[in-house]
Amino acid sequence: MGGVSDLVSAALQQAEPLVTAMRAAPRTPAQPLSGDAARRALLGVLAEPGDGTLGALVASLGAEGTVALVAGERRAEEVFRARQDLALDPGVRAVEDGLERWRQRLDAGAFLRSLEAAERLGARLLVPGDDAWPVRLDDLGMHAPLALWVRGDPGLVGAEASLAVVGARAATGYGEQLTLDAVAGLVDRGCTIVSGGAYGIDGAAHRAALRRGGATVAVLAGGPDRLYPQGHAALLGEIVERGAVVSELPCGAAPTKWRFLARNRVIAALSDAVVVVEAGWRSGALNTAHHAASLGRPVGVVPGPVTSPASAGCHRLLREQDAVCVTDAAEMAELVGRGDDGLLALPDDASQRWAGSRSGDAGRKAQAGPEVVGAGLRGVEIRLLDAMSVRVPRSVAELAARAGLEPSRALGALGTLDALGRVRRTTDGWLIRR
Amino acid sequence: MGGVSDLVSAALQQAEPLVTAMRAAPRTPAQPLSGDAARRALLGVLAEPGDGTLGALVASLGAEGTVALVAGERRAEEVFRARQDLALDPGVRAVEDGLERWRQRLDAGAFLRSLEAAERLGARLLVPGDDAWPVRLDDLGMHAPLALWVRGDPGLVGAEASLAVVGARAATGYGEQLTLDAVAGLVDRGCTIVSGGAYGIDGAAHRAALRRGGATVAVLAGGPDRLYPQGHAALLGEIVERGAVVSELPCGAAPTKWRFLARNRVIAALSDAVVVVEAGWRSGALNTAHHAASLGRPVGVVPGPVTSPASAGCHRLLREQDAVCVTDAAEMAELVGRGDDGLLALPDDASQRWAGSRSGDAGRKAQAGPEVVGAGLRGVEIRLLDAMSVRVPRSVAELAARAGLEPSRALGALGTLDALGRVRRTTDGWLIRR
């Protein structure tokens, strides 16, 4: 393993100044050393995203110890084996498998070229401990990214009130229009819009955020140099300028199907909640929603016509998962604690008492009906109005008998209705006020 | 109170033969006596539907004791006061209020005319204890109907797998078409369709059930002689012929707004579950759904475009209540235990293992993505396919490095993919099978 060790130390030696240059400002003394960041960058080249064995090793031995283990340094192996006895670490067999697969990709030249490409792009490297590191990613545990590459404003990654707005690539006009409208409202409520940069809903979400002058973060499935899909190169370029484009993969890494799946966990973890606008029966957006749910993040789902295949996955989430039905920006913003707090007008009945269907149910949020009748009235008042006419005046006794109420209660209800301007008293009896 | 007592006994004496003629066949010795049924019919004239004080009194004293109390018979008053000491009954004050409001409507002539009208219509009177009495109504407790008037087949009232399909009167073409399609499927699954006979969704539900040769029950808000709304007289007449029209109100009783609200509790209680197809923000259908929920009945809700006001109430139920999103007949039928059980084809992926986003998650119903990729494959297999080409053959070692897998695992996954017909081996290496 001497060859591997030499290869690693040579690569790290050359990598460190590059990495130092790419650390995100501001730097504080508490930040991890660039040596740690360089090692994380190296491990990011060796492993596929979300490699739980690697995550567990780094948590246990640190990036330095893990790289030393990959490099085959005897001292690191001894430390690992010693800790094994404490049963704290991933199993020996899992680590042996891991070392085998990671070492296959040891290529100092490719690693350095990737760093140079990142530097040319002006990308920043974020690692845990950095001020700008989004601590929400820690919720992913052993599957958390080791580092993040950011093009644009690292301060937006993991901003407060981050809301992922994701959905089908094969979106319909309904879904896209809805996304444009809702995202504008979310930006107005101070939300940062996270999405995956894809065609369809993702693109509409980013675009609407930019148009509204809001913050938006695109999480890529490939390296930060791969502004994929091709047709969104200009959009993603604009996000680099005015938002942030993020990836856990190094420059040069292609977006593969596996990496799209792994990327979805980052979208979910970077956000306070996930909203799925449209999703086919097997859309990748459902994968993002499942990740959010398993991380304890709220999942909002926009319903659509049941006849639209582009909403089938949304309805599936509503049926099968603990997802919340959301229909507009206000309901989406509630998921991240940015409710309207009375800023916008509530539906005109929201503050009224609802007519319960049983007496004594006044506090219950029952519903008046049929259709629009009975708003804000109690049962006795509805019954009294039923017994009244706009033309034929009736006495309290007559109204009480018709309504099936004691006369005293009928009189009380008439008083209430009178105060509400719904009825009037004439010399011949009571009438409904037109 | 001598006058009241005489009035009541005279009315009951004349009512009993009429009521006897209208009891639903078959009669068994265990059935309640017609005297009891006649008294329940009388109480149904005196009180508004759902009068909890009356329900509690009848539960405690029986219909006979309650009518005697209303008639002011000293013995009944003594019994009531004696039981009061046991604190089993409604409070004295509530009963005094009740007696006051019920006695206002004591009109022997009107009561008998109502019974005669019912007899002319061929209506049947069902009371608790009758074979055809739907015991589900007992879930309403003190608010249960005292009796039911039925025109048509009493055997359909409370049939197994009864499903209420209700919704907005101001339905859209989307909602009506969906109702027609879904109800046909529900009839095919042996469901009995309960609804309220209104315009819009209710009417579409009844009509579709009749067209499909299925069973349907319309619950009216007025007496069984009031086939309301007017425009549905022919439809309701057809339901009388081929289904059942039901009301807890006597002939002559007008459908008032209060009675619509009270009727909704009967729709909910007569059904095993309630489905709301379309409902405006304040639709009466929401009231039915609330009743169902408070009775512990499942509530299914059909989503629609969030831009459609006719679906706003549906989305509200999904957000605010424990309602289930349903999109077709199969999902609706599941609510009443009439799932397909393999009778119909499941979506083609339902029986496959889903690709989890983390290894070890094989049993979790995670979702493959993006879009349609990864069906039935595990993560390692997806990663291996990512590393493969349809044109360039690659060795196991090369594929393992590209996929970031140990060669042995890569080989295992290749075996699986080979068995699935997804890849093939050439002399130069492995290729994706087109």
GROMACS .gro file of C-alpha atoms in nm, chain A residues 167-341:
model
  175
  167GLY     CA    1  -4.208   1.829  -0.954
  168ALA     CA    2  -4.239   1.648  -1.280
  169ARG     CA    3  -4.021   1.725  -1.577
  170ALA     CA    4  -4.327   1.645  -1.789
  171ALA     CA    5  -4.526   1.924  -1.625
  172THR     CA    6  -4.849   2.060  -1.768
  173GLY     CA    7  -4.946   2.420  -1.823
  174TYR     CA    8  -5.154   2.390  -1.505
  175GLY     CA    9  -4.854   2.287  -1.298
  176GLU     CA   10  -4.618   2.542  -1.446
  177GLN     CA   11  -4.859   2.832  -1.409
  178LEU     CA   12  -4.933   2.729  -1.054
  179THR     CA   13  -4.562   2.710  -0.978
  180LEU     CA   14  -4.501   3.057  -1.120
  181ASP     CA   15  -4.784   3.207  -0.913
  182ALA     CA   16  -4.704   3.023  -0.593
  183VAL     CA   17  -4.329   3.090  -0.604
  184ALA     CA   18  -4.391   3.462  -0.651
  185GLY     CA   19  -4.601   3.452  -0.335
  186LEU     CA   20  -4.338   3.248  -0.153
  187VAL     CA   21  -4.066   3.497  -0.244
  188ASP     CA   22  -4.288   3.775  -0.110
  189ARG     CA   23  -4.305   3.583   0.217
  190GLY     CA   24  -3.927   3.565   0.241
  191CYS     CA   25  -3.883   3.202   0.137
  192THR     CA   26  -3.572   3.075  -0.040
  193ILE     CA   27  -3.670   2.843  -0.325
  194VAL     CA   28  -3.470   2.520  -0.352
  195SER     CA   29  -3.511   2.291  -0.652
  196GLY     CA   30  -3.330   2.056  -0.884
  197GLY     CA   31  -3.286   2.265  -1.198
  198ALA     CA   32  -3.476   2.015  -1.413
  199TYR     CA   33  -3.722   2.089  -1.692
  200GLY     CA   34  -4.083   2.135  -1.594
  201ILE     CA   35  -4.172   2.230  -1.238
  202ASP     CA   36  -3.813   2.272  -1.114
  203GLY     CA   37  -3.728   2.517  -1.389
  204ALA     CA   38  -4.052   2.711  -1.337
  205ALA     CA   39  -3.976   2.738  -0.965
  206HIS     CA   40  -3.624   2.877  -1.019
  207ARG     CA   41  -3.739   3.109  -1.295
  208ALA     CA   42  -4.026   3.250  -1.090
  209ALA     CA   43  -3.797   3.310  -0.794
  210LEU     CA   44  -3.546   3.498  -1.010
  211ARG     CA   45  -3.821   3.703  -1.177
  212ARG     CA   46  -3.957   3.804  -0.840
  213GLY     CA   47  -3.609   3.901  -0.720
  214GLY     CA   48  -3.600   3.617  -0.471
  215ALA     CA   49  -3.336   3.376  -0.354
  216THR     CA   50  -3.308   3.038  -0.522
  217VAL     CA   51  -3.078   2.738  -0.488
  218ALA     CA   52  -3.036   2.468  -0.753
  219VAL     CA   53  -2.899   2.134  -0.637
  220LEU     CA   54  -2.727   1.945  -0.917
  221ALA     CA   55  -2.686   1.571  -0.966
  222GLY     CA   56  -2.348   1.612  -1.132
  223GLY     CA   57  -2.045   1.830  -1.064
  224PRO     CA   58  -2.084   2.208  -1.039
  225ASP     CA   59  -1.938   2.240  -1.388
  226ARG     CA   60  -2.218   2.028  -1.535
  227LEU     CA   61  -2.506   2.272  -1.574
  228TYR     CA   62  -2.748   1.995  -1.661
  229PRO     CA   63  -2.985   1.973  -1.840
  230GLN     CA   64  -2.826   2.142  -2.139
  231GLY     CA   65  -3.142   2.337  -2.218
  232HIS     CA   66  -3.123   2.497  -1.874
  233ALA     CA   67  -2.761   2.612  -1.908
  234ALA     CA   68  -2.869   2.977  -1.932
  235LEU     CA   69  -3.114   2.946  -1.641
  236LEU     CA   70  -2.856   2.773  -1.422
  237GLY     CA   71  -2.600   3.033  -1.524
  238GLU     CA   72  -2.839   3.301  -1.402
  239ILE     CA   73  -2.881   3.113  -1.075
  240VAL     CA   74  -2.500   3.111  -1.038
  241GLU     CA   75  -2.509   3.490  -1.077
  242ARG     CA   76  -2.806   3.567  -0.856
  243GLY     CA   77  -2.858   3.258  -0.643
  244ALA     CA   78  -2.658   2.947  -0.571
  245VAL     CA   79  -2.589   2.626  -0.761
  246VAL     CA   80  -2.486   2.345  -0.530
  247SER     CA   81  -2.349   1.994  -0.564
  248GLU     CA   82  -2.181   1.741  -0.343
  249LEU     CA   83  -2.002   1.603  -0.649
  250PRO     CA   84  -1.671   1.733  -0.779
  251CYS     CA   85  -1.620   1.904  -1.111
  252GLY     CA   86  -1.623   1.653  -1.392
  253ALA     CA   87  -1.872   1.419  -1.228
  254ALA     CA   88  -2.153   1.329  -1.468
  255PRO     CA   89  -2.515   1.337  -1.350
  256THR     CA   90  -2.613   0.971  -1.341
  257LYS     CA   91  -2.945   0.820  -1.247
  258TRP     CA   92  -2.808   0.711  -0.914
  259ARG     CA   93  -2.682   1.059  -0.848
  260PHE     CA   94  -3.025   1.205  -0.926
  261LEU     CA   95  -3.168   0.982  -0.654
  262ALA     CA   96  -2.891   1.079  -0.414
  263ARG     CA   97  -2.928   1.446  -0.507
  264ASN     CA   98  -3.293   1.435  -0.401
  265ARG     CA   99  -3.192   1.364  -0.042
  266VAL     CA  100  -2.982   1.683  -0.049
  267ILE     CA  101  -3.275   1.889  -0.179
  268ALA     CA  102  -3.488   1.752   0.104
  269ALA     CA  103  -3.222   1.799   0.370
  270LEU     CA  104  -3.133   2.155   0.263
  271SER     CA  105  -3.497   2.263   0.293
  272ASP     CA  106  -3.734   2.317   0.582
  273ALA     CA  107  -4.013   2.160   0.380
  274VAL     CA  108  -4.077   2.015   0.036
  275VAL     CA  109  -4.367   2.101  -0.192
  276VAL     CA  110  -4.449   1.873  -0.485
  277VAL     CA  111  -4.647   2.059  -0.750
  278GLU     CA  112  -4.697   1.793  -1.015
  279ALA     CA  113  -4.559   1.442  -1.020
  280GLY     CA  114  -4.634   1.141  -1.232
  281TRP     CA  115  -4.703   0.805  -1.070
  282ARG     CA  116  -4.329   0.734  -1.046
  283SER     CA  117  -4.181   1.081  -1.061
  284GLY     CA  118  -3.845   1.147  -0.900
  285ALA     CA  119  -4.020   1.423  -0.705
  286LEU     CA  120  -4.182   1.148  -0.497
  287ASN     CA  121  -3.834   1.032  -0.404
  288THR     CA  122  -3.756   1.382  -0.277
  289ALA     CA  123  -4.082   1.382  -0.083
  290HIS     CA  124  -3.999   1.045   0.076
  291HIS     CA  125  -3.659   1.176   0.182
  292ALA     CA  126  -3.821   1.484   0.333
  293ALA     CA  127  -4.070   1.270   0.524
  294SER     CA  128  -3.798   1.041   0.657
  295LEU     CA  129  -3.608   1.350   0.773
  296GLY     CA  130  -3.918   1.478   0.950
  297ARG     CA  131  -3.960   1.769   0.708
  298PRO     CA  132  -4.319   1.862   0.619
  299VAL     CA  133  -4.427   1.760   0.270
  300GLY     CA  134  -4.682   1.974   0.088
  301VAL     CA  135  -4.860   1.842  -0.217
  302VAL     CA  136  -5.057   2.038  -0.475
  303PRO     CA  137  -5.357   1.839  -0.598
  304GLY     CA  138  -5.476   1.845  -0.956
  305PRO     CA  139  -5.739   1.686  -1.174
  306VAL     CA  140  -5.753   1.313  -1.108
  307THR     CA  141  -5.770   1.276  -1.483
  308SER     CA  142  -5.419   1.426  -1.519
  309PRO     CA  143  -5.134   1.173  -1.511
  310ALA     CA  144  -4.906   1.462  -1.413
  311SER     CA  145  -5.087   1.477  -1.078
  312ALA     CA  146  -5.109   1.102  -1.013
  313GLY     CA  147  -4.796   1.102  -0.799
  314CYS     CA  148  -4.925   1.398  -0.598
  315HIS     CA  149  -5.247   1.216  -0.518
  316ARG     CA  150  -5.046   0.909  -0.433
  317LEU     CA  151  -4.848   1.110  -0.179
  318LEU     CA  152  -5.170   1.245  -0.030
  319ARG     CA  153  -5.307   0.892  -0.001
  320GLU     CA  154  -5.004   0.700   0.110
  321GLN     CA  155  -4.792   0.948   0.300
  322ASP     CA  156  -4.841   1.202   0.570
  323ALA     CA  157  -4.847   1.485   0.316
  324VAL     CA  158  -5.033   1.814   0.348
  325CYS     CA  159  -5.261   1.936   0.071
  326VAL     CA  160  -5.148   2.286  -0.031
  327THR     CA  161  -5.324   2.500  -0.287
  328ASP     CA  162  -5.151   2.837  -0.280
  329ALA     CA  163  -4.845   3.030  -0.164
  330ALA     CA  164  -4.995   3.105   0.177
  331GLU     CA  165  -5.052   2.737   0.251
  332MET     CA  166  -4.706   2.647   0.123
  333ALA     CA  167  -4.540   2.919   0.332
  334GLU     CA  168  -4.715   2.784   0.642
  335LEU     CA  169  -4.505   2.470   0.606
  336VAL     CA  170  -4.192   2.671   0.680
  337GLY     CA  171  -4.348   2.893   0.944
  338ARG     CA  172  -4.404   3.186   0.712
  339GLY     CA  173  -4.779   3.201   0.745
  340ASP     CA  174  -4.954   3.523   0.670
  341ASP     CA  175  -5.014   3.627   1.030
   0.00000   0.00000   0.00000
